[in-house]
PDB file of C-alpha atoms in Angstrom:
ATOM      1  CA  MET A   1     -26.782 -35.733  65.066  1.00 47.00           C
ATOM      2  CA  SER A   2     -28.103 -35.095  61.610  1.00 54.00           C
ATOM      3  CA  TYR A   3     -29.262 -31.606  62.652  1.00 51.00           C
ATOM      4  CA  GLY A   4     -25.769 -30.803  63.983  1.00 53.00           C
ATOM      5  CA  THR A   5     -24.143 -32.053  60.803  1.00 56.00           C
ATOM      6  CA  GLN A   6     -26.537 -29.985  58.703  1.00 54.00           C
ATOM      7  CA  SER A   7     -25.825 -26.857  60.762  1.00 55.00           C
ATOM      8  CA  GLN A   8     -22.085 -27.396  60.452  1.00 56.00           C
ATOM      9  CA  ALA A   9     -22.398 -27.828  56.680  1.00 51.00           C
ATOM     10  CA  ASN A  10     -24.469 -24.642  56.406  1.00 53.00           C
ATOM     11  CA  ALA A  11     -21.918 -22.735  58.462  1.00 52.00           C
ATOM     12  CA  THR A  12     -19.099 -23.989  56.230  1.00 55.00           C
ATOM     13  CA  ILE A  13     -20.978 -23.006  53.064  1.00 57.00           C
ATOM     14  CA  GLN A  14     -21.787 -19.595  54.523  1.00 59.00           C
ATOM     15  CA  GLN A  15     -18.149 -19.039  55.462  1.00 57.00           C
ATOM     16  CA  GLN A  16     -17.000 -19.995  51.971  1.00 57.00           C
ATOM     17  CA  TYR A  17     -19.623 -17.693  50.469  1.00 60.00           C
ATOM     18  CA  ARG A  18     -18.425 -14.775  52.603  1.00 61.00           C
ATOM     19  CA  GLY A  19     -14.838 -15.506  51.633  1.00 57.00           C
ATOM     20  CA  ILE A  20     -15.613 -15.607  47.916  1.00 61.00           C
ATOM     21  CA  LEU A  21     -17.700 -12.424  48.212  1.00 65.00           C
ATOM     22  CA  GLU A  22     -14.786 -10.744  49.995  1.00 61.00           C
ATOM     23  CA  ILE A  23     -12.406 -11.763  47.222  1.00 64.00           C
ATOM     24  CA  LEU A  24     -14.763 -10.487  44.525  1.00 67.00           C
ATOM     25  CA  LEU A  25     -15.101  -7.162  46.320  1.00 68.00           C
ATOM     26  CA  SER A  26     -11.337  -6.872  46.786  1.00 66.00           C
ATOM     27  CA  SER A  27     -10.682  -7.768  43.152  1.00 72.00           C
ATOM     28  CA  ALA A  28     -12.926  -4.932  41.941  1.00 78.00           C
ATOM     29  CA  PRO A  29     -10.473  -2.160  43.039  1.00 80.00           C
ATOM     30  CA  ILE A  30      -7.599  -4.110  41.480  1.00 81.00           C
ATOM     31  CA  THR A  31      -9.457  -4.355  38.181  1.00 83.00           C
ATOM     32  CA  ALA A  32     -10.389  -0.674  38.355  1.00 84.00           C
ATOM     33  CA  SER A  33      -6.753   0.297  39.026  1.00 82.00           C
ATOM     34  CA  CYS A  34      -5.642  -1.826  36.099  1.00 85.00           C
ATOM     35  CA  CYS A  35      -8.155  -0.067  33.841  1.00 86.00           C
ATOM     36  CA  VAL A  36      -6.828   3.334  34.972  1.00 84.00           C
ATOM     37  CA  PHE A  37      -3.246   2.364  34.150  1.00 85.00           C
ATOM     38  CA  LEU A  38      -4.361   0.903  30.838  1.00 88.00           C
ATOM     39  CA  LEU A  39      -5.931   4.286  30.087  1.00 86.00           C
ATOM     40  CA  VAL A  40      -2.663   6.044  30.957  1.00 84.00           C
ATOM     41  CA  ASN A  41      -0.650   3.570  28.874  1.00 86.00           C
ATOM     42  CA  GLY A  42      -3.025   3.914  25.932  1.00 87.00           C
ATOM     43  CA  THR A  43      -2.806   7.693  26.129  1.00 85.00           C
ATOM     44  CA  MET A  44       0.988   7.596  26.173  1.00 87.00           C
ATOM     45  CA  LEU A  45       1.056   5.193  23.231  1.00 89.00           C
ATOM     46  CA  TYR A  46      -1.191   7.577  21.301  1.00 88.00           C
ATOM     47  CA  ILE A  47       1.018  10.565  22.219  1.00 86.00           C
ATOM     48  CA  LEU A  48       4.201   8.791  21.145  1.00 87.00           C
ATOM     49  CA  ARG A  49       2.719   8.028  17.713  1.00 88.00           C
ATOM     50  CA  SER A  50       0.846  11.305  17.172  1.00 85.00           C
ATOM     51  CA  LYS A  51       3.808  13.691  16.990  1.00 84.00           C
ATOM     52  CA  ALA A  52       6.777  13.553  14.628  1.00 85.00           C
ATOM     53  CA  VAL A  53       9.278  14.554  17.336  1.00 85.00           C
ATOM     54  CA  PHE A  54       8.489  11.342  19.208  1.00 86.00           C
ATOM     55  CA  ARG A  55       8.403   9.136  16.110  1.00 87.00           C
ATOM     56  CA  GLU A  56      11.804  10.414  14.974  1.00 87.00           C
ATOM     57  CA  THR A  57      13.671  10.208  18.298  1.00 88.00           C
ATOM     58  CA  ALA A  58      15.276   6.886  19.227  1.00 89.00           C
ATOM     59  CA  CYS A  59      14.599   7.006  22.977  1.00 87.00           C
ATOM     60  CA  TYR A  60      10.873   7.661  22.419  1.00 89.00           C
ATOM     61  CA  VAL A  61      10.642   4.886  19.817  1.00 92.00           C
ATOM     62  CA  LEU A  62      12.141   2.490  22.366  1.00 91.00           C
ATOM     63  CA  LEU A  63       9.771   3.809  25.021  1.00 90.00           C
ATOM     64  CA  TYR A  64       6.829   3.085  22.720  1.00 92.00           C
ATOM     65  CA  ASN A  65       8.029  -0.502  22.305  1.00 93.00           C
ATOM     66  CA  LEU A  66       8.407  -0.899  26.081  1.00 91.00           C
ATOM     67  CA  LEU A  67       4.962   0.570  26.776  1.00 91.00           C
ATOM     68  CA  PHE A  68       3.352  -1.559  24.075  1.00 92.00           C
ATOM     69  CA  ALA A  69       4.780  -4.780  25.531  1.00 91.00           C
ATOM     70  CA  ASP A  70       3.873  -3.765  29.099  1.00 89.00           C
ATOM     71  CA  THR A  71       0.319  -2.896  28.045  1.00 91.00           C
ATOM     72  CA  ILE A  72      -0.228  -6.265  26.338  1.00 92.00           C
ATOM     73  CA  GLN A  73       1.282  -8.017  29.347  1.00 89.00           C
ATOM     74  CA  MET A  74      -1.007  -6.080  31.702  1.00 89.00           C
ATOM     75  CA  VAL A  75      -4.100  -7.011  29.690  1.00 91.00           C
ATOM     76  CA  LEU A  76      -3.167 -10.709  29.627  1.00 90.00           C
ATOM     77  CA  SER A  77      -2.255 -10.769  33.335  1.00 87.00           C
ATOM     78  CA  GLN A  78      -5.541  -9.117  34.276  1.00 88.00           C
ATOM     79  CA  LEU A  79      -7.435 -11.570  32.073  1.00 89.00           C
ATOM     80  CA  LEU A  80      -5.809 -14.561  33.803  1.00 86.00           C
ATOM     81  CA  TYR A  81      -6.416 -12.944  37.195  1.00 84.00           C
ATOM     82  CA  ILE A  82     -10.138 -12.473  36.502  1.00 84.00           C
ATOM     83  CA  LEU A  83     -10.470 -16.031  35.177  1.00 83.00           C
ATOM     84  CA  SER A  84      -8.845 -17.390  38.323  1.00 79.00           C
ATOM     85  CA  VAL A  85     -10.969 -15.256  40.659  1.00 77.00           C
ATOM     86  CA  CYS A  86     -14.101 -16.453  38.853  1.00 78.00           C
ATOM     87  CA  ARG A  87     -12.764 -20.044  39.106  1.00 76.00           C
ATOM     88  CA  ILE A  88     -12.867 -20.560  35.344  1.00 80.00           C
ATOM     89  CA  ARG A  89     -10.557 -23.310  34.084  1.00 83.00           C
ATOM     90  CA  LEU A  90      -9.411 -23.287  30.482  1.00 83.00           C
ATOM     91  CA  THR A  91      -8.347 -26.076  28.170  1.00 83.00           C
ATOM     92  CA  TYR A  92      -4.657 -26.659  27.552  1.00 82.00           C
ATOM     93  CA  PRO A  93      -4.710 -25.239  23.967  1.00 84.00           C
ATOM     94  CA  VAL A  94      -6.462 -21.997  25.005  1.00 87.00           C
ATOM     95  CA  CYS A  95      -4.304 -21.543  28.101  1.00 86.00           C
ATOM     96  CA  GLY A  96      -1.183 -22.343  26.081  1.00 85.00           C
ATOM     97  CA  PHE A  97      -1.997 -19.621  23.556  1.00 88.00           C
ATOM     98  CA  VAL A  98      -2.567 -16.984  26.248  1.00 88.00           C
ATOM     99  CA  VAL A  99       0.520 -17.944  28.265  1.00 87.00           C
ATOM    100  CA  MET A 100       2.788 -18.065  25.200  1.00 88.00           C
ATOM    101  CA  LEU A 101       1.635 -14.594  24.201  1.00 90.00           C
ATOM    102  CA  ALA A 102       2.315 -13.442  27.766  1.00 88.00           C
ATOM    103  CA  ASN A 103       5.795 -15.019  27.640  1.00 87.00           C
ATOM    104  CA  LEU A 104       6.463 -13.179  24.394  1.00 89.00           C
ATOM    105  CA  THR A 105       5.735  -9.761  25.921  1.00 88.00           C
ATOM    106  CA  THR A 106       7.410 -10.641  29.229  1.00 85.00           C
ATOM    107  CA  GLY A 107      10.773 -11.021  27.511  1.00 85.00           C
ATOM    108  CA  ILE A 108      10.381  -7.766  25.588  1.00 90.00           C
ATOM    109  CA  SER A 109      10.578  -5.497  28.648  1.00 87.00           C
ATOM    110  CA  PRO A 110      14.051  -6.445  30.002  1.00 87.00           C
ATOM    111  CA  LEU A 111      15.560  -6.590  26.510  1.00 90.00           C
ATOM    112  CA  THR A 112      14.131  -3.170  25.635  1.00 90.00           C
ATOM    113  CA  LEU A 113      15.448  -1.756  28.920  1.00 88.00           C
ATOM    114  CA  VAL A 114      18.921  -2.967  27.899  1.00 89.00           C
ATOM    115  CA  VAL A 115      18.694  -1.177  24.542  1.00 91.00           C
ATOM    116  CA  MET A 116      17.376   1.987  26.227  1.00 88.00           C
ATOM    117  CA  SER A 117      20.245   1.897  28.729  1.00 87.00           C
ATOM    118  CA  LEU A 118      22.824   1.539  25.965  1.00 89.00           C
ATOM    119  CA  GLU A 119      21.216   4.434  24.079  1.00 88.00           C
ATOM    120  CA  ARG A 120      21.474   6.658  27.176  1.00 84.00           C
ATOM    121  CA  TYR A 121      25.089   5.540  27.679  1.00 84.00           C
ATOM    122  CA  VAL A 122      25.988   6.617  24.149  1.00 87.00           C
ATOM    123  CA  ALA A 123      24.158   9.938  24.641  1.00 83.00           C
ATOM    124  CA  VAL A 124      26.332  10.817  27.648  1.00 81.00           C
ATOM    125  CA  CYS A 125      29.669   9.206  26.792  1.00 82.00           C
ATOM    126  CA  TYR A 126      29.666   9.958  23.031  1.00 83.00           C
ATOM    127  CA  PRO A 127      27.438  13.029  22.637  1.00 80.00           C
ATOM    128  CA  LEU A 128      29.033  14.173  19.364  1.00 81.00           C
ATOM    129  CA  ARG A 129      28.590  10.747  17.747  1.00 85.00           C
ATOM    130  CA  HIS A 130      25.187   9.973  19.251  1.00 83.00           C
ATOM    131  CA  ALA A 131      23.218  11.124  16.204  1.00 86.00           C
ATOM    132  CA  SER A 132      25.290   8.929  13.861  1.00 88.00           C
ATOM    133  CA  ILE A 133      25.416   5.887  16.165  1.00 88.00           C
ATOM    134  CA  VAL A 134      21.798   5.898  17.337  1.00 88.00           C
ATOM    135  CA  THR A 135      19.661   6.341  14.231  1.00 90.00           C
ATOM    136  CA  ILE A 136      16.008   5.491  13.715  1.00 91.00           C
ATOM    137  CA  ARG A 137      16.982   2.699  11.327  1.00 92.00           C
ATOM    138  CA  LYS A 138      19.361   1.118  13.864  1.00 92.00           C
ATOM    139  CA  THR A 139      16.744   1.557  16.577  1.00 93.00           C
ATOM    140  CA  ALA A 140      14.162  -0.264  14.448  1.00 93.00           C
ATOM    141  CA  LEU A 141      16.708  -3.050  13.834  1.00 95.00           C
ATOM    142  CA  ALA A 142      17.337  -3.335  17.587  1.00 94.00           C
ATOM    143  CA  ILE A 143      13.580  -3.611  18.229  1.00 95.00           C
ATOM    144  CA  ILE A 144      13.284  -6.336  15.569  1.00 95.00           C
ATOM    145  CA  ILE A 145      16.126  -8.264  17.244  1.00 95.00           C
ATOM    146  CA  VAL A 146      14.418  -7.889  20.651  1.00 94.00           C
ATOM    147  CA  TRP A 147      11.161  -9.319  19.298  1.00 95.00           C
ATOM    148  CA  ALA A 148      13.042 -12.067  17.429  1.00 95.00           C
ATOM    149  CA  VAL A 149      14.851 -13.221  20.591  1.00 93.00           C
ATOM    150  CA  SER A 150      11.623 -13.250  22.572  1.00 92.00           C
ATOM    151  CA  SER A 151       9.800 -15.049  19.742  1.00 93.00           C
ATOM    152  CA  LEU A 152      12.551 -17.697  19.626  1.00 93.00           C
ATOM    153  CA  ASN A 153      12.027 -18.279  23.341  1.00 90.00           C
ATOM    154  CA  VAL A 154       8.283 -18.792  22.765  1.00 90.00           C
ATOM    155  CA  PHE A 155       8.993 -21.142  19.845  1.00 92.00           C
ATOM    156  CA  ILE A 156      11.261 -23.319  21.999  1.00 90.00           C
ATOM    157  CA  ARG A 157       8.672 -23.381  24.794  1.00 87.00           C
ATOM    158  CA  LEU A 158       6.016 -24.394  22.280  1.00 87.00           C
ATOM    159  CA  ILE A 159       8.143 -27.278  20.984  1.00 87.00           C
ATOM    160  CA  LEU A 160       8.753 -28.525  24.535  1.00 84.00           C
ATOM    161  CA  LEU A 161       5.040 -28.249  25.283  1.00 81.00           C
ATOM    162  CA  LEU A 162       3.994 -30.162  22.167  1.00 80.00           C
ATOM    163  CA  ASN A 163       6.356 -33.000  23.090  1.00 78.00           C
ATOM    164  CA  PHE A 164       4.141 -33.784  26.072  1.00 73.00           C
ATOM    165  CA  PRO A 165       1.839 -36.819  25.404  1.00 69.00           C
ATOM    166  CA  PHE A 166      -1.522 -35.032  25.679  1.00 67.00           C
ATOM    167  CA  GLU A 167      -3.253 -38.118  24.246  1.00 68.00           C
ATOM    168  CA  ASP A 168      -2.597 -39.897  27.548  1.00 67.00           C
ATOM    169  CA  LEU A 169      -4.711 -37.377  29.428  1.00 69.00           C
ATOM    170  CA  GLU A 170      -8.354 -38.141  30.121  1.00 73.00           C
ATOM    171  CA  SER A 171      -9.344 -34.612  29.111  1.00 74.00           C
ATOM    172  CA  LEU A 172      -7.725 -31.447  27.782  1.00 76.00           C
ATOM    173  CA  GLN A 173      -9.537 -29.491  30.491  1.00 78.00           C
ATOM    174  CA  MET A 174      -7.001 -28.135  32.979  1.00 77.00           C
ATOM    175  CA  LYS A 175      -7.277 -29.116  36.638  1.00 77.00           C
ATOM    176  CA  ASP A 176      -5.475 -25.954  37.756  1.00 75.00           C
ATOM    177  CA  PHE A 177      -6.047 -22.333  36.848  1.00 76.00           C
ATOM    178  CA  CYS A 178      -4.275 -21.083  33.752  1.00 80.00           C
ATOM    179  CA  SER A 179      -0.741 -19.810  34.355  1.00 77.00           C
ATOM    180  CA  ASN A 180       2.797 -20.547  33.266  1.00 77.00           C
ATOM    181  CA  THR A 181       3.467 -23.147  35.983  1.00 74.00           C
ATOM    182  CA  PRO A 182       0.820 -25.760  34.955  1.00 72.00           C
ATOM    183  CA  LEU A 183       2.230 -25.666  31.406  1.00 74.00           C
ATOM    184  CA  LEU A 184       5.686 -26.783  32.569  1.00 71.00           C
ATOM    185  CA  LEU A 185       4.600 -30.375  31.986  1.00 70.00           C
ATOM    186  CA  GLY A 186       8.025 -31.993  31.855  1.00 72.00           C
ATOM    187  CA  PRO A 187      11.413 -31.617  33.542  1.00 79.00           C
ATOM    188  CA  MET A 188      12.929 -30.252  30.343  1.00 83.00           C
ATOM    189  CA  SER A 189      10.370 -27.427  30.201  1.00 80.00           C
ATOM    190  CA  ASP A 190      11.014 -26.564  33.833  1.00 80.00           C
ATOM    191  CA  HIS A 191      14.797 -26.547  33.397  1.00 85.00           C
ATOM    192  CA  TYR A 192      14.575 -24.435  30.257  1.00 86.00           C
ATOM    193  CA  ASP A 193      12.214 -21.933  31.925  1.00 83.00           C
ATOM    194  CA  LYS A 194      14.580 -21.421  34.856  1.00 83.00           C
ATOM    195  CA  ALA A 195      17.698 -21.245  32.668  1.00 87.00           C
ATOM    196  CA  TYR A 196      16.217 -18.743  30.214  1.00 87.00           C
ATOM    197  CA  THR A 197      14.855 -16.530  32.999  1.00 83.00           C
ATOM    198  CA  TRP A 198      18.138 -16.328  34.863  1.00 85.00           C
ATOM    199  CA  VAL A 199      20.277 -15.847  31.758  1.00 87.00           C
ATOM    200  CA  LEU A 200      17.938 -13.110  30.505  1.00 85.00           C
ATOM    201  CA  PHE A 201      17.791 -11.114  33.718  1.00 83.00           C
ATOM    202  CA  VAL A 202      21.429 -11.586  34.705  1.00 85.00           C
ATOM    203  CA  SER A 203      22.553 -10.451  31.241  1.00 87.00           C
ATOM    204  CA  ALA A 204      20.172  -7.497  31.312  1.00 86.00           C
ATOM    205  CA  GLY A 205      21.261  -6.569  34.825  1.00 85.00           C
ATOM    206  CA  VAL A 206      24.942  -6.672  33.864  1.00 88.00           C
ATOM    207  CA  ALA A 207      24.309  -4.523  30.761  1.00 87.00           C
ATOM    208  CA  VAL A 208      22.349  -1.866  32.654  1.00 84.00           C
ATOM    209  CA  THR A 209      24.861  -1.860  35.541  1.00 85.00           C
ATOM    210  CA  CYS A 210      27.788  -1.414  33.152  1.00 86.00           C
ATOM    211  CA  SER A 211      25.952   1.445  31.456  1.00 84.00           C
ATOM    212  CA  TYR A 212      25.341   3.020  34.864  1.00 81.00           C
ATOM    213  CA  ILE A 213      29.025   2.710  35.837  1.00 84.00           C
ATOM    214  CA  GLY A 214      30.086   4.127  32.452  1.00 81.00           C
ATOM    215  CA  VAL A 215      27.837   7.161  32.910  1.00 79.00           C
ATOM    216  CA  MET A 216      29.181   7.723  36.438  1.00 79.00           C
ATOM    217  CA  ILE A 217      32.757   7.666  35.136  1.00 80.00           C
ATOM    218  CA  ALA A 218      31.863  10.000  32.274  1.00 75.00           C
ATOM    219  CA  ALA A 219      30.141  12.388  34.698  1.00 70.00           C
ATOM    220  CA  ARG A 220      33.505  13.102  36.347  1.00 73.00           C
ATOM    221  CA  SER A 221      34.897  14.415  33.084  1.00 67.00           C
ATOM    222  CA  ALA A 222      35.008  18.198  32.761  1.00 49.00           C
ATOM    223  CA  SER A 223      33.627  18.044  29.209  1.00 54.00           C
ATOM    224  CA  THR A 224      30.457  16.189  30.240  1.00 58.00           C
ATOM    225  CA  ASP A 225      27.188  17.975  30.919  1.00 61.00           C
ATOM    226  CA  LYS A 226      26.727  17.368  34.663  1.00 65.00           C
ATOM    227  CA  VAL A 227      22.956  17.922  34.674  1.00 69.00           C
ATOM    228  CA  SER A 228      22.388  15.604  31.718  1.00 68.00           C
ATOM    229  CA  ALA A 229      24.659  12.943  33.199  1.00 69.00           C
ATOM    230  CA  ARG A 230      22.807  13.079  36.511  1.00 74.00           C
ATOM    231  CA  LYS A 231      19.438  12.650  34.779  1.00 75.00           C
ATOM    232  CA  VAL A 232      20.718   9.708  32.754  1.00 75.00           C
ATOM    233  CA  ARG A 233      22.242   8.143  35.883  1.00 75.00           C
ATOM    234  CA  ASN A 234      18.893   8.388  37.674  1.00 78.00           C
ATOM    235  CA  THR A 235      17.118   6.910  34.646  1.00 77.00           C
ATOM    236  CA  LEU A 236      19.494   3.934  34.552  1.00 79.00           C
ATOM    237  CA  LEU A 237      18.980   3.408  38.278  1.00 79.00           C
ATOM    238  CA  LEU A 238      15.230   3.280  37.661  1.00 78.00           C
ATOM    239  CA  HIS A 239      15.883   0.750  34.878  1.00 77.00           C
ATOM    240  CA  LEU A 240      17.652  -1.475  37.406  1.00 80.00           C
ATOM    241  CA  ILE A 241      14.637  -1.203  39.720  1.00 80.00           C
ATOM    242  CA  GLN A 242      12.340  -2.122  36.841  1.00 78.00           C
ATOM    243  CA  LEU A 243      14.492  -5.167  36.071  1.00 78.00           C
ATOM    244  CA  GLY A 244      14.394  -6.244  39.705  1.00 78.00           C
ATOM    245  CA  LEU A 245      10.610  -5.952  39.844  1.00 76.00           C
ATOM    246  CA  SER A 246      10.257  -7.803  36.540  1.00 76.00           C
ATOM    247  CA  LEU A 247      12.464 -10.577  37.912  1.00 74.00           C
ATOM    248  CA  SER A 248      10.280 -10.816  41.018  1.00 74.00           C
ATOM    249  CA  SER A 249       7.261 -11.400  38.777  1.00 75.00           C
ATOM    250  CA  THR A 250       8.833 -14.645  37.517  1.00 73.00           C
ATOM    251  CA  ILE A 251       8.474 -16.254  40.967  1.00 75.00           C
ATOM    252  CA  TYR A 252       4.824 -15.220  41.255  1.00 75.00           C
ATOM    253  CA  ASP A 253       3.279 -18.424  39.864  1.00 72.00           C
ATOM    254  CA  PRO A 254       5.548 -20.871  41.775  1.00 73.00           C
ATOM    255  CA  LEU A 255       5.036 -18.886  44.985  1.00 76.00           C
ATOM    256  CA  VAL A 256       1.245 -18.952  44.669  1.00 73.00           C
ATOM    257  CA  ALA A 257       1.365 -22.675  43.834  1.00 71.00           C
ATOM    258  CA  GLU A 258       3.354 -23.443  47.000  1.00 74.00           C
ATOM    259  CA  ILE A 259       1.132 -21.273  49.189  1.00 76.00           C
ATOM    260  CA  SER A 260      -2.005 -22.981  47.850  1.00 72.00           C
ATOM    261  CA  LYS A 261      -0.715 -26.344  49.098  1.00 73.00           C
ATOM    262  CA  VAL A 262      -0.678 -25.327  52.771  1.00 76.00           C
ATOM    263  CA  LEU A 263      -3.447 -22.723  53.141  1.00 74.00           C
ATOM    264  CA  ASP A 264      -7.185 -22.686  52.521  1.00 70.00           C
ATOM    265  CA  ARG A 265      -8.615 -21.151  49.354  1.00 67.00           C
ATOM    266  CA  VAL A 266      -9.883 -17.908  50.899  1.00 67.00           C
ATOM    267  CA  THR A 267      -6.521 -17.146  52.552  1.00 75.00           C
ATOM    268  CA  VAL A 268      -4.686 -18.066  49.360  1.00 73.00           C
ATOM    269  CA  LEU A 269      -6.854 -15.688  47.336  1.00 74.00           C
ATOM    270  CA  ARG A 270      -6.169 -12.848  49.766  1.00 75.00           C
ATOM    271  CA  ILE A 271      -2.399 -13.361  49.602  1.00 80.00           C
ATOM    272  CA  TRP A 272      -2.650 -13.956  45.877  1.00 77.00           C
ATOM    273  CA  SER A 273      -4.356 -10.580  45.295  1.00 79.00           C
ATOM    274  CA  ILE A 274      -1.642  -8.762  47.273  1.00 82.00           C
ATOM    275  CA  LEU A 275       1.157 -10.534  45.412  1.00 82.00           C
ATOM    276  CA  TYR A 276      -0.555  -9.839  42.089  1.00 83.00           C
ATOM    277  CA  VAL A 277      -0.634  -6.095  42.735  1.00 82.00           C
ATOM    278  CA  PHE A 278       2.996  -5.781  43.857  1.00 81.00           C
ATOM    279  CA  MET A 279       4.650  -8.421  41.644  1.00 79.00           C
ATOM    280  CA  ILE A 280       2.630  -8.306  38.413  1.00 81.00           C
ATOM    281  CA  LEU A 281       0.595  -5.115  38.122  1.00 82.00           C
ATOM    282  CA  PHE A 282       2.931  -2.578  39.735  1.00 80.00           C
ATOM    283  CA  PRO A 283       6.052  -3.367  37.616  1.00 79.00           C
ATOM    284  CA  ARG A 284       3.984  -2.864  34.431  1.00 79.00           C
ATOM    285  CA  CYS A 285       2.823   0.548  35.668  1.00 77.00           C
ATOM    286  CA  LEU A 286       6.316   1.936  36.302  1.00 75.00           C
ATOM    287  CA  SER A 287       7.077   3.024  32.741  1.00 73.00           C
ATOM    288  CA  PRO A 288       4.248   5.590  32.454  1.00 72.00           C
ATOM    289  CA  LEU A 289       5.010   6.816  35.978  1.00 72.00           C
ATOM    290  CA  ILE A 290       8.733   7.181  35.259  1.00 74.00           C
ATOM    291  CA  TYR A 291       8.542   8.736  31.801  1.00 72.00           C
ATOM    292  CA  GLY A 292       5.128  10.361  31.999  1.00 68.00           C
ATOM    293  CA  ILE A 293       6.128  12.381  35.064  1.00 72.00           C
ATOM    294  CA  ARG A 294       9.896  12.855  34.638  1.00 74.00           C
ATOM    295  CA  ASP A 295       9.979  13.674  30.915  1.00 75.00           C
ATOM    296  CA  GLN A 296       9.047  17.316  30.388  1.00 75.00           C
ATOM    297  CA  MET A 297       8.044  16.824  26.747  1.00 78.00           C
ATOM    298  CA  ILE A 298       5.607  14.027  27.584  1.00 79.00           C
ATOM    299  CA  ARG A 299       4.329  15.325  30.924  1.00 77.00           C
ATOM    300  CA  GLY A 300       2.483  18.384  29.622  1.00 77.00           C
ATOM    301  CA  ILE A 301       0.854  16.554  26.711  1.00 79.00           C
ATOM    302  CA  LEU A 302      -0.059  13.577  28.902  1.00 76.00           C
ATOM    303  CA  MET A 303      -1.736  15.743  31.548  1.00 78.00           C
ATOM    304  CA  TYR A 304      -3.614  17.624  28.828  1.00 76.00           C
ATOM    305  CA  HIS A 305      -4.999  14.450  27.263  1.00 73.00           C
ATOM    306  CA  LEU A 306      -5.895  12.858  30.605  1.00 69.00           C
ATOM    307  CA  CYS A 307      -7.623  16.006  31.877  1.00 74.00           C
ATOM    308  CA  CYS A 308      -9.417  16.335  28.550  1.00 69.00           C
ATOM    309  CA  ARG A 309     -10.704  12.749  28.747  1.00 60.00           C
ATOM    310  CA  ILE A 310     -11.867  13.180  32.341  1.00 59.00           C
ATOM    311  CA  LYS A 311     -13.650  16.396  31.403  1.00 55.00           C
ATOM    312  CA  THR A 312     -15.286  14.749  28.391  1.00 54.00           C
ATOM    313  CA  LEU A 313     -16.447  11.757  30.440  1.00 52.00           C
ATOM    314  CA  SER A 314     -17.843  13.944  33.227  1.00 55.00           C
ATOM    315  CA  ASN A 315     -19.639  16.352  30.853  1.00 56.00           C
ATOM    316  CA  PRO A 316     -20.018  14.873  27.358  1.00 51.00           C
ATOM    317  CA  SER A 317     -22.022  17.866  26.034  1.00 49.00           C
ATOM    318  CA  ASN A 318     -19.507  20.560  27.050  1.00 50.00           C
ATOM    319  CA  GLY A 319     -16.366  18.504  27.469  1.00 47.00           C
ATOM    320  CA  GLN A 320     -14.712  19.283  24.124  1.00 51.00           C
ATOM    321  CA  CYS A 321     -11.031  20.181  24.363  1.00 55.00           C
ATOM    322  CA  VAL A 322      -9.030  22.384  22.079  1.00 48.00           C
ATOM    323  CA  LYS A 323      -6.564  20.323  20.067  1.00 51.00           C
ATOM    324  CA  LEU A 324      -2.880  20.987  20.760  1.00 51.00           C
ATOM    325  CA  SER A 325      -0.803  22.076  17.810  1.00 46.00           C
TER     326      SER A 325
END
């Protein structure tokens, strides 16, 4: 009887070991893909700050802000993903800092997409007044307001979190892996999180949709540039897709938490990895794909820098590239 019990225990341990090894092997491609997109994002951020034409054009300044927030969010999401895969549990203060920083950048993307949509609307519907309405100074003010709104959200979340009686806990070590859901320690925090998320994305969706409808109406006018209007309409449609994907990322943590209650750890980790790619990682990679490929000014410079880096990495001695003027 004891031999059978020992064999069964060994089989269980071996099965768990194979499952964990499978998860580690499957997480390696995800981490590698994230690093590739971080390289692309970093290259685009460098391009947008290296040339005056990008620094002095409102739409590229807004794109830089969007890419910057998405890049920080991608780094933090990948960090939390790796910690969870490695089964590392943080303390509440450390997890709170990481999650609050992630919440800060999460709110930046939809708000920036709203400002970018309004800028494109003005460019099509009021082309003669665009230069006077959309200035670099007003664009900088809009970016400051975006960061202020998102920072206010983090401040309110922090106040609600600090109201929780942590002194009643036996230890500050978290029992769950670090994410936004374990930090919703009271009903007020949960209600506020849901209310803010829905108000933010519904408002952003309405703003982008109205901009899209306005551009469609303006495109019927004989005085409107049809080609430009069509490009702007397609861009706004992509903004709506980005908003939808960003909204789907807000149900990632609750969905994983519910799945973990009914399935074993290995199965949960498999589903979790798939959801992470499509609900967290992929939405943050859309901006470089959309603007790096569709924008003719960025596309050539981006391909040059990426090809130059690949050449330099593959042949460091002869991989020097000629600098673009």
